[in-house]
Structures are given as C-alpha cells and as structure tokens.
Short mmCIF file of C-alpha atoms in Angstrom, two decimals:
data_model
loop_
_atom_site.label_atom_id
_atom_site.label_comp_id
_atom_site.label_asym_id
_atom_site.label_seq_id
_atom_site.Cartn_x
_atom_site.Cartn_y
_atom_site.Cartn_z
CA MET I 1 8.63 -9.19 9.74
CA ALA I 2 7.80 -10.36 13.19
CA THR I 3 6.42 -7.04 14.39
CA SER I 4 3.03 -5.78 13.36
CA SER I 5 2.79 -2.84 10.98
CA LYS I 6 0.81 -0.81 13.46
CA ALA I 7 2.88 0.04 16.48
CA LYS I 8 1.01 0.27 19.74
CA LYS I 9 0.79 3.88 20.85
CA LYS I 10 1.55 4.61 24.46
CA THR I 11 -0.73 6.91 26.39
CA VAL I 12 0.98 10.01 27.70
CA ARG I 13 0.37 10.75 31.37
CA ILE I 14 2.57 13.76 32.01
CA ALA I 15 0.91 17.17 31.62
CA SER I 16 3.56 18.49 29.24
CA GLY I 17 3.16 15.37 27.11
CA LEU I 18 -0.62 15.79 26.99
CA LYS I 19 -0.18 19.40 25.89
CA ARG I 20 2.30 18.31 23.22
CA VAL I 21 -0.23 15.80 21.87
CA ARG I 22 -2.89 18.53 21.65
CA GLN I 23 -0.46 20.83 19.85
CA ASP I 24 0.58 18.09 17.44
CA VAL I 25 -3.01 17.52 16.37
CA LYS I 26 -3.43 21.20 15.52
CA LEU I 27 -0.07 21.43 13.74
CA ASN I 28 -0.76 18.29 11.74
CA ALA I 29 -4.10 19.70 10.57
CA ALA I 30 -2.50 23.03 9.60
CA ASN I 31 0.36 21.36 7.74
CA THR I 32 -2.03 19.04 5.91
CA ALA I 33 -4.13 22.00 4.77
CA LEU I 34 -1.08 23.91 3.51
CA ARG I 35 0.29 20.84 1.72
CA SER I 36 -3.09 20.39 0.04
CA LYS I 37 -3.17 24.06 -1.00
CA PHE I 38 0.32 23.69 -2.46
CA ARG I 39 -0.72 20.69 -4.54
CA THR I 40 -3.87 22.47 -5.72
CA VAL I 41 -2.10 25.61 -6.96
CA VAL I 42 0.55 23.56 -8.76
CA LYS I 43 -2.14 21.44 -10.38
CA ASN I 44 -4.08 24.55 -11.45
CA VAL I 45 -1.04 26.02 -13.21
CA GLN I 46 -0.35 22.71 -14.94
CA LYS I 47 -3.96 22.48 -16.14
CA ALA I 48 -3.82 26.02 -17.53
CA VAL I 49 -0.60 25.19 -19.37
CA ALA I 50 -2.16 21.98 -20.74
CA THR I 51 -5.15 23.88 -22.10
CA GLY I 52 -2.83 26.45 -23.69
CA ASP I 53 -4.30 29.50 -21.93
CA LYS I 54 -1.23 31.74 -21.66
CA ALA I 55 -2.87 34.59 -19.73
CA LYS I 56 -4.50 32.32 -17.17
CA ALA I 57 -1.34 30.24 -16.72
CA THR I 58 0.72 33.39 -16.09
CA GLU I 59 -1.80 34.73 -13.59
CA LEU I 60 -2.06 31.40 -11.74
CA PHE I 61 1.72 31.05 -11.68
CA GLN I 62 2.08 34.46 -10.01
CA SER I 63 -0.32 33.43 -7.22
CA ALA I 64 1.26 29.97 -6.98
CA GLN I 65 4.69 31.46 -6.32
CA SER I 66 3.57 33.07 -3.07
CA VAL I 67 1.87 29.88 -1.89
CA ILE I 68 4.96 27.81 -2.69
CA ASP I 69 7.21 30.29 -0.88
CA SER I 70 4.98 30.38 2.19
CA VAL I 71 4.96 26.59 2.42
CA ALA I 72 8.76 26.57 2.26
CA ASP I 73 9.04 29.37 4.84
CA LYS I 74 6.89 27.40 7.27
CA GLY I 75 9.17 24.40 6.90
CA ILE I 76 6.63 22.03 5.40
CA PHE I 77 8.85 21.55 2.35
CA HIS I 78 12.54 22.23 1.96
CA LYS I 79 13.39 25.51 0.26
CA ASN I 80 15.11 23.66 -2.59
CA LYS I 81 11.98 21.63 -3.28
CA ALA I 82 9.99 24.85 -3.47
CA ALA I 83 12.56 26.39 -5.80
CA ARG I 84 12.48 23.29 -8.00
CA HIS I 85 8.68 23.42 -8.32
CA LYS I 86 8.73 27.14 -9.12
CA SER I 87 11.46 26.67 -11.69
CA ARG I 88 9.68 23.84 -13.48
CA LEU I 89 6.37 25.69 -13.50
CA ALA I 90 8.08 28.84 -14.79
CA ALA I 91 9.69 26.82 -17.60
CA LYS I 92 6.30 25.40 -18.61
CA VAL I 93 4.66 28.83 -18.62
CA LYS I 94 7.58 30.32 -20.55
CA ALA I 95 7.46 27.52 -23.13
CA LEU I 96 3.74 28.14 -23.52
CA ALA I 97 4.37 31.85 -24.10
CA ALA I 98 7.12 31.11 -26.61
CA SER I 99 5.03 28.65 -28.61
CA ALA I 100 2.03 30.98 -28.85
#
C-alpha cells in the first residue's frame, strides 16, 4: 500500500468539533471499561465451569446475565451477540449441573 498505516489526524478548530472530541474521549473510556467488565464476567463463569464448581458457576452466571444485558442495552454489543453469549454460558452451566 502506498499510504501509511497511521492516518494523519486533523485538528478540529470549530467549537462544536472540540466538544465532540472531548465527549468521544469520555465515551471511549466508558465503553472500554464496560467491554472489559463483560469479558471478565464471561471468563469468571467459564473458569467456574472448568473447575466443576456447580454452585459458584450458577451464581456467577446469574450476575453475568445482568452485565451482558446492560452492555447490549448500551449498544456496545449487538443484542444478538449478548443473547449468544448468554445462551452458550447457560448451556455450559446446565451441562455441568447435569453431569454432577
């Protein structure tokens, strides 16, 4: 490619553009934190399932559902992606309960 991978950012001079840049920084930080929380709760449920702790996995799954739903409601992930994650986690927890 002839163009460089890092595009040169233009400096905004209009007041509304400067405000938008400030808002984008805050929104990006908030979205990053929520995305990280989502990944953490999913990982915690998966770890509990891997260790075979049925009670802990069920408890963590209940709390994970609300986090997953809130992330979808805020538009960080599509609602179908959230539903897919909840469904797969539920299947793992249910399989763990059935095997025990």
